[in-house]
Coordinates of N, CA and C in Angstrom, one line a residue:
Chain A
X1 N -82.2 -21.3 92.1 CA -81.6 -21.8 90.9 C -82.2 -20.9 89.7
X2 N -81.5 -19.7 89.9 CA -82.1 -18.8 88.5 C -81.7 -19.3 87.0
X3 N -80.6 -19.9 86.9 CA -80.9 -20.0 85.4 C -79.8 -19.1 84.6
X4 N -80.7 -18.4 83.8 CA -80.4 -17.3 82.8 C -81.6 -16.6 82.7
X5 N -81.0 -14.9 83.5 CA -82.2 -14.0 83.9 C -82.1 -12.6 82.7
X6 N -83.0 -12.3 82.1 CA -83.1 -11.8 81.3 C -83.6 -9.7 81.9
X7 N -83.2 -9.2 81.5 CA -84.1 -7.7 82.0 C -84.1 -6.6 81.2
X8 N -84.9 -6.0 80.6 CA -86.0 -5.7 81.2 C -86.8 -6.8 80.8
X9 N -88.2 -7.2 81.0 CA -89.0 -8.1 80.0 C -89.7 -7.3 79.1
X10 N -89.8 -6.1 79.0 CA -90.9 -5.2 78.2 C -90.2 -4.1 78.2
X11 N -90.2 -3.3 76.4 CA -89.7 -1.9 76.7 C -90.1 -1.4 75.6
X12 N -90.2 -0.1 75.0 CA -90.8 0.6 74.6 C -89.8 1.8 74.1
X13 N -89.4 1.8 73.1 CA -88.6 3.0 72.1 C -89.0 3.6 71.2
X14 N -88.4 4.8 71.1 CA -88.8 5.7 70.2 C -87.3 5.5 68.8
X15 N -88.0 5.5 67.9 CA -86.4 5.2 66.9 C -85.6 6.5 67.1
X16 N -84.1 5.8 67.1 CA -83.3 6.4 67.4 C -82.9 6.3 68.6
X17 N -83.6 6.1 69.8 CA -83.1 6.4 71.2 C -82.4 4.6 71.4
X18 N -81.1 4.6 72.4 CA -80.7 3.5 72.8 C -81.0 2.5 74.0
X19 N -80.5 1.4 73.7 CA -80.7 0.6 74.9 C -79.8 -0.2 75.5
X20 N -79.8 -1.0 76.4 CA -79.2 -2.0 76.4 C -79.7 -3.1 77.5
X21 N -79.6 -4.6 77.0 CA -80.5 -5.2 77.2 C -79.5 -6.4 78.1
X22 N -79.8 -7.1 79.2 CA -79.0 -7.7 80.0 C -79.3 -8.8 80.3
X23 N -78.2 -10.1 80.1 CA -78.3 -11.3 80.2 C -77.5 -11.4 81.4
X24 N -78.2 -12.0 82.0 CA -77.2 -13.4 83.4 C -77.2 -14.5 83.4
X25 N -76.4 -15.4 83.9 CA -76.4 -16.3 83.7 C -75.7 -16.7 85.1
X26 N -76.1 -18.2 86.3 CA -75.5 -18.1 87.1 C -75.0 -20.1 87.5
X27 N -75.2 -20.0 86.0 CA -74.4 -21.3 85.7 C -72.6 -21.7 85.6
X28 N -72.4 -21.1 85.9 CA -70.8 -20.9 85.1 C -70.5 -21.3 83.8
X29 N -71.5 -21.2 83.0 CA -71.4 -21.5 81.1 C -70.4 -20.5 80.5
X30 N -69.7 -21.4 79.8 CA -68.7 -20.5 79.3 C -69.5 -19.3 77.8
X31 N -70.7 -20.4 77.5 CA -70.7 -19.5 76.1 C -72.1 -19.1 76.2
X32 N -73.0 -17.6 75.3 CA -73.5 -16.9 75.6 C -74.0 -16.8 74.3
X33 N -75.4 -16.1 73.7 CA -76.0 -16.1 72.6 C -76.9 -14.8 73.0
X34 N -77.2 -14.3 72.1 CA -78.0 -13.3 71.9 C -78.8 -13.9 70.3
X35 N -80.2 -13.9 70.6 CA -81.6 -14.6 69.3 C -82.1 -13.5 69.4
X36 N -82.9 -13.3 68.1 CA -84.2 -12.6 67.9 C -85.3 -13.5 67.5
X37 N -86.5 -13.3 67.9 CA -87.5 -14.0 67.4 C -88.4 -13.0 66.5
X38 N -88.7 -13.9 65.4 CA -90.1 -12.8 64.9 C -90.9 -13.8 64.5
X39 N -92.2 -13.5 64.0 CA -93.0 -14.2 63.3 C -92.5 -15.0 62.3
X40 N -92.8 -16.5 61.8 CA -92.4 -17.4 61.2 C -91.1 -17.1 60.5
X41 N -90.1 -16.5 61.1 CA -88.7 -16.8 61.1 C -88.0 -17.3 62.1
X42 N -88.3 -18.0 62.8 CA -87.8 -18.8 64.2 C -86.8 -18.2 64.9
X43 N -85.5 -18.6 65.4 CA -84.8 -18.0 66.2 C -83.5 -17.6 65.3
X44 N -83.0 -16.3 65.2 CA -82.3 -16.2 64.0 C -80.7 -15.2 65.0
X45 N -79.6 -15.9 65.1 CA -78.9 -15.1 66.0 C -77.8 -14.0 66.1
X46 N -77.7 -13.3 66.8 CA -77.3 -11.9 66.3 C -75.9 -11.9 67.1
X47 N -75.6 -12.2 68.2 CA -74.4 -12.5 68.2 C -74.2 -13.6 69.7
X48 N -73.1 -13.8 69.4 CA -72.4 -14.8 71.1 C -71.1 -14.7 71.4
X49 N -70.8 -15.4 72.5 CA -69.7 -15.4 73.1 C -69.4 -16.8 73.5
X50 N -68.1 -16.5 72.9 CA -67.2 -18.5 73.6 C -66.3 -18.2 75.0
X51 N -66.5 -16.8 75.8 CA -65.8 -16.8 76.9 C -65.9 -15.2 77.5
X52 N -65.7 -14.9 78.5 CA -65.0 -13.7 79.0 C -64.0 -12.7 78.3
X53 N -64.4 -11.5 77.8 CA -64.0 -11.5 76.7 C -63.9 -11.3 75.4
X54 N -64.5 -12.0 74.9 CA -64.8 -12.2 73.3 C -66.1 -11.9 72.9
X55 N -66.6 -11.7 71.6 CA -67.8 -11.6 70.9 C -67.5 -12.2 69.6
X56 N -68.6 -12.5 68.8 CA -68.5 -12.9 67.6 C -69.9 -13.0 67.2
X57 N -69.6 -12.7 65.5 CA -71.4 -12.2 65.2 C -72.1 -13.5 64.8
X58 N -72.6 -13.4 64.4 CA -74.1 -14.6 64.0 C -74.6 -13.7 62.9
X59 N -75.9 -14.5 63.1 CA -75.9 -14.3 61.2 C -77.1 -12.6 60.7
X60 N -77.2 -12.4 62.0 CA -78.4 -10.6 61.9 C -77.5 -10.1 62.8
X61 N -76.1 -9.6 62.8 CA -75.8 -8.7 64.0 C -75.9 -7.1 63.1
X62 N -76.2 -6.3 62.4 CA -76.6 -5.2 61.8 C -77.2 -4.8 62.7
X63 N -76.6 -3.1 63.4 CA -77.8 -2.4 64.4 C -77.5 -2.8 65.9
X64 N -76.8 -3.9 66.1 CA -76.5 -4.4 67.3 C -75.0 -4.2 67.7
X65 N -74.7 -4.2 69.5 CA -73.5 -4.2 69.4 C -73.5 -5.4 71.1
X66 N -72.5 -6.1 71.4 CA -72.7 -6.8 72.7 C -71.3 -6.7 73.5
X67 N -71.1 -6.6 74.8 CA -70.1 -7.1 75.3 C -70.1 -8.2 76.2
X68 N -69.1 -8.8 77.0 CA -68.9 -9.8 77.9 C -67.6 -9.6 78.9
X69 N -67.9 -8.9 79.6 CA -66.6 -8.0 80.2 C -66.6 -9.1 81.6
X70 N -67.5 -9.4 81.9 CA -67.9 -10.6 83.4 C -68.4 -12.0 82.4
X71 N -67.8 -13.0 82.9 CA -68.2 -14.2 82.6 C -70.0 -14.7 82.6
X72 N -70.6 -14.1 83.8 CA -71.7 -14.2 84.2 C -72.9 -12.9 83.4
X73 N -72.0 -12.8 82.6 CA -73.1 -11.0 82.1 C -73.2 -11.5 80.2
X74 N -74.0 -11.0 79.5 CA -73.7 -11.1 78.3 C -75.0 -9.2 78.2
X75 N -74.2 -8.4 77.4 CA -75.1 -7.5 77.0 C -75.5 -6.8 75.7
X76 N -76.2 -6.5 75.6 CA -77.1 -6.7 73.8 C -77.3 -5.1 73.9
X77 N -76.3 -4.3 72.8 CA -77.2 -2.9 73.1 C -77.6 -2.5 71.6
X78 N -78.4 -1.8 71.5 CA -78.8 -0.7 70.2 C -78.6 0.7 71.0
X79 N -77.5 1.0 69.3 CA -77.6 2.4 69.6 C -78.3 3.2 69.4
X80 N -78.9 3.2 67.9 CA -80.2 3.4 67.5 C -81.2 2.9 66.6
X81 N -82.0 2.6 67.8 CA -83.1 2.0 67.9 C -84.0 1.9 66.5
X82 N -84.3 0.8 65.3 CA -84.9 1.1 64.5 C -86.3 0.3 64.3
X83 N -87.6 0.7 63.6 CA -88.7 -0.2 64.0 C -88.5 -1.5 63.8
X84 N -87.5 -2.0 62.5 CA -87.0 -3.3 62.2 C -86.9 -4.2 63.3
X85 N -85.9 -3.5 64.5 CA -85.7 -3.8 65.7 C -86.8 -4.4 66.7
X86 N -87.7 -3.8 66.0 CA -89.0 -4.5 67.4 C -89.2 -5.9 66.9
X87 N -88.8 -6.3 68.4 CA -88.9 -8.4 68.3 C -88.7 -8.6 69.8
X88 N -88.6 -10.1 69.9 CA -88.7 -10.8 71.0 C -86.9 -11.4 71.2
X89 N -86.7 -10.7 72.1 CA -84.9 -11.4 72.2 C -85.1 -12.2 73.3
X90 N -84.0 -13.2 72.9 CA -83.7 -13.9 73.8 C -82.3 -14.0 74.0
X91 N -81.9 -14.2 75.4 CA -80.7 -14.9 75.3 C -80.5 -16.3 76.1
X92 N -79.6 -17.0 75.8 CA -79.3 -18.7 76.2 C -77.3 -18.6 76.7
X93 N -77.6 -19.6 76.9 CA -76.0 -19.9 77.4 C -76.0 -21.3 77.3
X94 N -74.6 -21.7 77.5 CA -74.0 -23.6 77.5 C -72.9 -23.5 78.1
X95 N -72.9 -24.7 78.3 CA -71.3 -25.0 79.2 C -70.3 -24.7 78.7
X96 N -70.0 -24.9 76.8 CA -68.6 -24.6 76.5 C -69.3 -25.3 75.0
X97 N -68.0 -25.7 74.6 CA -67.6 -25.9 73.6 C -68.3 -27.3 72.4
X98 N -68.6 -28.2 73.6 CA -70.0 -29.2 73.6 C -71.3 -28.8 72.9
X99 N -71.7 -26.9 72.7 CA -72.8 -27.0 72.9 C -73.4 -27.2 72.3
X100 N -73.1 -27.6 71.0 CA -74.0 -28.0 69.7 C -74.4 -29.3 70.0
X101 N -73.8 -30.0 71.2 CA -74.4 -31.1 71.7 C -75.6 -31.8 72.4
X102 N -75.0 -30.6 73.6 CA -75.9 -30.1 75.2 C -76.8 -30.0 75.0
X103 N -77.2 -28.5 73.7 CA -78.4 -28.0 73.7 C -78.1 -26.4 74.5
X104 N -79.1 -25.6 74.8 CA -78.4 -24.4 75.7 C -79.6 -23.8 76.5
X105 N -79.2 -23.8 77.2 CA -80.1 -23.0 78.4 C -81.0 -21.2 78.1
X106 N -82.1 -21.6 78.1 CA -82.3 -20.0 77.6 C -83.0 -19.3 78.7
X107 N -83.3 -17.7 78.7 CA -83.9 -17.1 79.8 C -85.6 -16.6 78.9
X108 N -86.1 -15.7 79.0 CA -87.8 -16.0 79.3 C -87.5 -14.7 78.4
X109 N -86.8 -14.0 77.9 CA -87.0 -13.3 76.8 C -87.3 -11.8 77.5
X110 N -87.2 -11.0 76.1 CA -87.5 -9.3 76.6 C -88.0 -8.8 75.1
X111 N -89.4 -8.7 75.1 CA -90.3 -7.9 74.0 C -89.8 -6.6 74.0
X112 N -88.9 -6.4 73.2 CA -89.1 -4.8 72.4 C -89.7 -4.3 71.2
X113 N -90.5 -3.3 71.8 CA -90.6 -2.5 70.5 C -90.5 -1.0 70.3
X114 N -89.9 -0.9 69.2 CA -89.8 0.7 68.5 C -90.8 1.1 68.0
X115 N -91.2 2.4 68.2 CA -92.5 2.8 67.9 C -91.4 4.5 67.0
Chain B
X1 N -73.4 -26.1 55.2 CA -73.8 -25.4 56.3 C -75.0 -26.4 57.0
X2 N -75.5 -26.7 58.2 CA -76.8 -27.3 58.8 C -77.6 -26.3 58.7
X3 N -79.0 -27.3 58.3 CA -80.1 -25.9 58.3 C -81.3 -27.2 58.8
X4 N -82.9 -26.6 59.1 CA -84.0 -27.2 59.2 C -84.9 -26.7 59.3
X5 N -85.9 -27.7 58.6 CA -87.0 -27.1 58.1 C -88.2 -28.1 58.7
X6 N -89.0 -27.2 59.0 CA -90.4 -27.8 59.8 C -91.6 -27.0 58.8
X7 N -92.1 -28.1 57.9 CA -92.6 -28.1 57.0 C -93.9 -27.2 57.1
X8 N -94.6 -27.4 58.8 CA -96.4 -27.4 59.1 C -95.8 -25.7 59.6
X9 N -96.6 -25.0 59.2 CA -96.8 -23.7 60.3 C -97.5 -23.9 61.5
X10 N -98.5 -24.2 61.4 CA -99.6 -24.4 62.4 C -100.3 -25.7 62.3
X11 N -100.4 -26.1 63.8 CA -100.9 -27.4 63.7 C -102.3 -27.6 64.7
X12 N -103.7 -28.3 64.4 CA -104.5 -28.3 65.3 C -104.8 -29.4 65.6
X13 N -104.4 -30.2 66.5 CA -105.6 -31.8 66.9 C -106.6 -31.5 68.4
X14 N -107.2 -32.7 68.0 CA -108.1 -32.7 69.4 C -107.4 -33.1 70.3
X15 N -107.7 -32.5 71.8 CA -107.5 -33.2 73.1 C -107.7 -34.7 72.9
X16 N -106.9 -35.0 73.7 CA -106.7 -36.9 73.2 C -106.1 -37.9 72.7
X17 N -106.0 -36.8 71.1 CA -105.5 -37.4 70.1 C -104.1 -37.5 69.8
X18 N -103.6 -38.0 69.2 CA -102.1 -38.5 68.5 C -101.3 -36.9 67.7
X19 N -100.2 -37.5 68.1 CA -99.6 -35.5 67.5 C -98.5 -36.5 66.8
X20 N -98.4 -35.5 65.3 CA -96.4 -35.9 65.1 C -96.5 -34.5 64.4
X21 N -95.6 -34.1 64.5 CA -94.4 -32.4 64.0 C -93.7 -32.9 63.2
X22 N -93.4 -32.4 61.9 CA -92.1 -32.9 61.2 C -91.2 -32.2 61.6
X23 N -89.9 -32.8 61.4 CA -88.6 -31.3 61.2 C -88.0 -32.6 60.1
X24 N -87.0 -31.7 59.0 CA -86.3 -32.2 58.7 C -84.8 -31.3 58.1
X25 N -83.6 -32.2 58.2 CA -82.8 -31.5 58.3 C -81.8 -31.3 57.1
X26 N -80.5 -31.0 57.0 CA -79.7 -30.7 56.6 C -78.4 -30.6 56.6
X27 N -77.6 -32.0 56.8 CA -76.1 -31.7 57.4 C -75.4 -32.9 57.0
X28 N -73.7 -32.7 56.3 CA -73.4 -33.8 56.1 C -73.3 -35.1 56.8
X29 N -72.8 -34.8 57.8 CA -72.2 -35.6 58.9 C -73.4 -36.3 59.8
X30 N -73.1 -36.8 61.1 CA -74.2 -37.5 61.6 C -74.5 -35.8 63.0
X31 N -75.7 -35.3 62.6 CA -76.1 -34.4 63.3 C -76.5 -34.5 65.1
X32 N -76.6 -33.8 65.6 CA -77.3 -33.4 66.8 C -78.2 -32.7 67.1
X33 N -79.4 -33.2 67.0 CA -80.9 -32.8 67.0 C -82.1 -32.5 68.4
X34 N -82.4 -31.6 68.0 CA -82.9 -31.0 69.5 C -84.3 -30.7 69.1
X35 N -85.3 -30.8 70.2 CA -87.0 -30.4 70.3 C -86.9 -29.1 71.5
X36 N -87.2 -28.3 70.7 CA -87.7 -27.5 72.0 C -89.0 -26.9 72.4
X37 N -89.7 -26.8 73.0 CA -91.2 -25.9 73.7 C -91.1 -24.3 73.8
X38 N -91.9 -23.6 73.7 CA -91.9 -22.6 73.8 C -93.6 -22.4 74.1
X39 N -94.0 -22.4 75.7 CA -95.4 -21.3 75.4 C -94.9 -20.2 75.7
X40 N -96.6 -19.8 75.6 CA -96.8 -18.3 75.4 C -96.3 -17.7 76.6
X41 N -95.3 -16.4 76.2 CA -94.8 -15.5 76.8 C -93.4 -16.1 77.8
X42 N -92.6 -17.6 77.0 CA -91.5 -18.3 77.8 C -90.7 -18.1 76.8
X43 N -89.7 -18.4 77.7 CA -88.2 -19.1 76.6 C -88.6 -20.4 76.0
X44 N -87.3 -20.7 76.0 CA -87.3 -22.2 75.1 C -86.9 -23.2 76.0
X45 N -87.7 -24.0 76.2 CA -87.6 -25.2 77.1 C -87.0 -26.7 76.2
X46 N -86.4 -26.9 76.4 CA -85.7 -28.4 75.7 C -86.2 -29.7 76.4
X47 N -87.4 -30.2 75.4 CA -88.0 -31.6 75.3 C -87.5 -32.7 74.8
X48 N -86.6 -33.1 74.6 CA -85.4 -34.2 74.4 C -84.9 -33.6 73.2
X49 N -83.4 -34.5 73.2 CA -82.1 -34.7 72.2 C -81.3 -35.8 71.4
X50 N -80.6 -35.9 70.2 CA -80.6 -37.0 69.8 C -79.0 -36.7 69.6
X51 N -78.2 -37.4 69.8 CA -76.5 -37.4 69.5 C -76.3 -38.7 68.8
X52 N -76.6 -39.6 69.5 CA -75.9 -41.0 69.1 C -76.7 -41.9 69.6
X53 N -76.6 -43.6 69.2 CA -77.5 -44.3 70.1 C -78.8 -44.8 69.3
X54 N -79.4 -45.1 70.0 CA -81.0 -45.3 70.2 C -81.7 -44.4 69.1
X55 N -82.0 -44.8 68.1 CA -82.6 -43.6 66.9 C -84.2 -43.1 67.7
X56 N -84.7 -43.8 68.5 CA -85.9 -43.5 69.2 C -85.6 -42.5 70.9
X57 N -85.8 -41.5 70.6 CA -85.8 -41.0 72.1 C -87.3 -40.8 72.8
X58 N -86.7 -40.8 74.1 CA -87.5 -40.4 74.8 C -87.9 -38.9 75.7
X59 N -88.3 -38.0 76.1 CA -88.3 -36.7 76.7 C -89.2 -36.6 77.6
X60 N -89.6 -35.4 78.2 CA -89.7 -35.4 78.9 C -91.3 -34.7 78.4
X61 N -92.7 -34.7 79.4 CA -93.9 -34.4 79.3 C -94.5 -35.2 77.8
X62 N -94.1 -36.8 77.9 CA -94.7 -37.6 77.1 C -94.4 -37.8 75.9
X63 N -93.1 -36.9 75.5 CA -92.6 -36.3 73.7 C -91.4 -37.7 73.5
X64 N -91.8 -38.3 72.7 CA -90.1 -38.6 71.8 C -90.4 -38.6 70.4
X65 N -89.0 -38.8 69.8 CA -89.1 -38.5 68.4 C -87.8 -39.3 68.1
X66 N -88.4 -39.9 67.1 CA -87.2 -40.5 66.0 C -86.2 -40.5 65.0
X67 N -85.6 -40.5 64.9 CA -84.2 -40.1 64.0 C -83.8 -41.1 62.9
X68 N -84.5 -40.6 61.8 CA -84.3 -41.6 61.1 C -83.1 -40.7 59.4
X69 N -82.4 -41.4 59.3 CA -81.3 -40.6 58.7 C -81.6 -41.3 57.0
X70 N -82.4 -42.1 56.6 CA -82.5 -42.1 55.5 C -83.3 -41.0 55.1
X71 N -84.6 -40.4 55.6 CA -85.2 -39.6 55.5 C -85.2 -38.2 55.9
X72 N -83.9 -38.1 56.5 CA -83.0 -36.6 57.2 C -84.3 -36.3 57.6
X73 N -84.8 -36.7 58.6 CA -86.0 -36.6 59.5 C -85.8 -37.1 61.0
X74 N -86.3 -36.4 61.7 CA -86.5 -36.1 63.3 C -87.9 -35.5 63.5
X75 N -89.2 -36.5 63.5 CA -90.6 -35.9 63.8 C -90.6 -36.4 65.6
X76 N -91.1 -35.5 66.0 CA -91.6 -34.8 67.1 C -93.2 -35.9 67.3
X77 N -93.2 -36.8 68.4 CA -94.4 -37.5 68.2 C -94.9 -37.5 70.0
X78 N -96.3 -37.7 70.0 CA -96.7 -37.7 71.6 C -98.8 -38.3 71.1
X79 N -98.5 -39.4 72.2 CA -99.7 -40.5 71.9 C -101.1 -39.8 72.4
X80 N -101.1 -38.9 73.0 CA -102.1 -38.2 73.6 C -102.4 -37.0 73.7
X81 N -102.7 -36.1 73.5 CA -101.8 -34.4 73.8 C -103.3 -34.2 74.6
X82 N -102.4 -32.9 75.2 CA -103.4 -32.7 76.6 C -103.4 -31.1 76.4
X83 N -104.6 -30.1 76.8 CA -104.6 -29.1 76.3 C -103.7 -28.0 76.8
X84 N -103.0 -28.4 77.6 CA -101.6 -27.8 78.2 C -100.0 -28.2 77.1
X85 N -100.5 -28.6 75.8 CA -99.6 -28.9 75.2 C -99.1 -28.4 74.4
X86 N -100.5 -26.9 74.4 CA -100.9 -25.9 73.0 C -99.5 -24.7 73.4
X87 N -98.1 -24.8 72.4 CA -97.7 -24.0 72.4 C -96.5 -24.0 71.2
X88 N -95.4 -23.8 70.7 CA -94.6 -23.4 69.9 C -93.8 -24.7 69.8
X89 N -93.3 -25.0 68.9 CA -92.3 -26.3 68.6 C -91.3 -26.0 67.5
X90 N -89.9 -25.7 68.4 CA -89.1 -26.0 67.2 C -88.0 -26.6 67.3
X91 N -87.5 -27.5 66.1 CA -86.8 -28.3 65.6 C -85.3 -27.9 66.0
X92 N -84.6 -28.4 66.1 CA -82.6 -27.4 66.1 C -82.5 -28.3 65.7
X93 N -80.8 -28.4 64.8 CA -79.4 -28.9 64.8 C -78.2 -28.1 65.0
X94 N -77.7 -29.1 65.8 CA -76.4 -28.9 65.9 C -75.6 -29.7 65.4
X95 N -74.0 -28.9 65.0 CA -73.2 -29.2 64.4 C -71.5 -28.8 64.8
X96 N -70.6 -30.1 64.9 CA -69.3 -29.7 64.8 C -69.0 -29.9 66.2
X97 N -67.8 -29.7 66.8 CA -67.4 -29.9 67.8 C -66.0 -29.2 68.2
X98 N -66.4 -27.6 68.0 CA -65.7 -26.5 68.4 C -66.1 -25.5 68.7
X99 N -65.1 -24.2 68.9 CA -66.0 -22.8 69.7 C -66.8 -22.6 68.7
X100 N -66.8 -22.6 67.5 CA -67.7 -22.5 66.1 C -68.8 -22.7 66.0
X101 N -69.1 -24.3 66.7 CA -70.2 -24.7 66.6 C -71.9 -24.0 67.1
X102 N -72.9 -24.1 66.5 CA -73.8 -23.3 66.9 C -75.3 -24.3 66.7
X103 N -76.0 -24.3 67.5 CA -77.2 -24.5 66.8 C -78.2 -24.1 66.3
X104 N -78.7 -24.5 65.1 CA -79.8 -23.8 64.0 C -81.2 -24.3 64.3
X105 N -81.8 -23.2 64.5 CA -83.5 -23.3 65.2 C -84.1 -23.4 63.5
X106 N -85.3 -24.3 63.6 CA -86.3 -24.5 62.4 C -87.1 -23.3 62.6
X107 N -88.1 -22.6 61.7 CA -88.7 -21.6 62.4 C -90.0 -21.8 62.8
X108 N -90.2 -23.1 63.4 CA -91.2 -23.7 64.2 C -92.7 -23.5 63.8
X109 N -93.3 -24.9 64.5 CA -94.7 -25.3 64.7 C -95.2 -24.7 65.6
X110 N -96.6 -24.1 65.3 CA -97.2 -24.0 66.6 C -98.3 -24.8 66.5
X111 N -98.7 -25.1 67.8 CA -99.8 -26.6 68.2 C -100.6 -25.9 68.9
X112 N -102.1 -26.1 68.5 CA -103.5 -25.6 68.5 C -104.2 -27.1 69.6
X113 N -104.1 -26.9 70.4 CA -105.3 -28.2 70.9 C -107.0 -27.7 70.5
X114 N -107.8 -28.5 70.5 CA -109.2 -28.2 70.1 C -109.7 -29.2 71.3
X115 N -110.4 -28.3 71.9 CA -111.3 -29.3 73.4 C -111.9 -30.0 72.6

């Protein structure tokens, strides 16, 4: 019962160079999130998805871009990479449309930083 | 818009002793309020939820917290804390009951146990 599996957990950039960062999910949850964490600004989110499909931004998507081409995939890329960028992402998922209710399932996160 | 705020940055008690966390919120309507855990180097683990009902919940690893709507407050309480308790605490609401809806992380407590 994995959850929502996050990869890489650790990575290391040079500004400028890109990435892309990958969420699973093997719930059948319709909807998908991409957070950043930083120091005493809690979880602040940069974009999600309500399906296969779709994206829509959240409230820091600048510098980021995501697709959802598989139900089960959500992916978070930088094209280029800026020190700003160094944080702690996470991504979560929920069943649907409820989820402000549910609450949401999150995966264990991936420390980047730009150097 | 829902928003929430958890007043304490950092919190220290002794092993033993009595814990409460504030969060307080932000939203016209009657909200949906979430606790979640975070130690070090995890995701976000969800320690109970409040929709409807019972203003008192209960959760899970000894945590409930109360919902009290005159004081747009939901404090995080636990009668004993044990040194396995020392890690991140933050507040959500949620809001609405469409693909729209999202929930807003407080930018959290962190809990210090002292042997």
């Amino acid at each position: 019962n994995a959850g929502v599996t996050q990869t890489p957990k650790f990575r290391v950039l040079k500004t400028g160079q890109s990435m892309t960062l990958l969420c699973a999910q093997d719930m059948n949850h319709e909807y998908m999130y991409w957070y950043r964490q930083d120091p005493g600004m809690g979880l602040r989110l940069i974009h999600y998805s309500v399906g296969e499909g779709t994206t829509a931004k959240g409230e820091v998507p600048d510098g980021y871009n995501v697709s959802r081409l598989k139900k089960q995939n959500f992916l978070l890329g930088l094209e280029s990479a800026a020190p700003s960028q160094t944080s702690v992402y996470f991504c979560a998922s929920s069943p649907g449309v409820a989820s402000a209710i549910y609450g949401y399932t999150f995966g264990s996160g991936t420390r980047l930083t730009v150097v | 818009a829902q928003s929430v705020t958890q007043p304490d940055i950092h919190i220290t008690v002794s092993e033993g002793a009595s814990l409460e966390l504030r969060c307080n919120y932000s939203y016209g309507a009657t909200p949906y309020l979430f606790w979640y855990v975070q130690s070090p180097g995890q995701g976000l683990q969800l320690l109970l939820k409040y929709f409807s009902g019972d203003t008192l919940v209960q959760g899970i690893k000894g945590f409930e917290a109360e919902f009290k709507r005159s004081q747009s407050s939901f404090n995080l309480r636990k009668p004993s804390v044990h040194w396995s308790d020392a890690a991140e605490y933050f507040c959500a609401v949620g809001a609405g009951y469409s693909s729209a809806s999202k929930i807003i992380f407080g930018s959290g407590t962190r809990l210090s146990i002292r042997p």
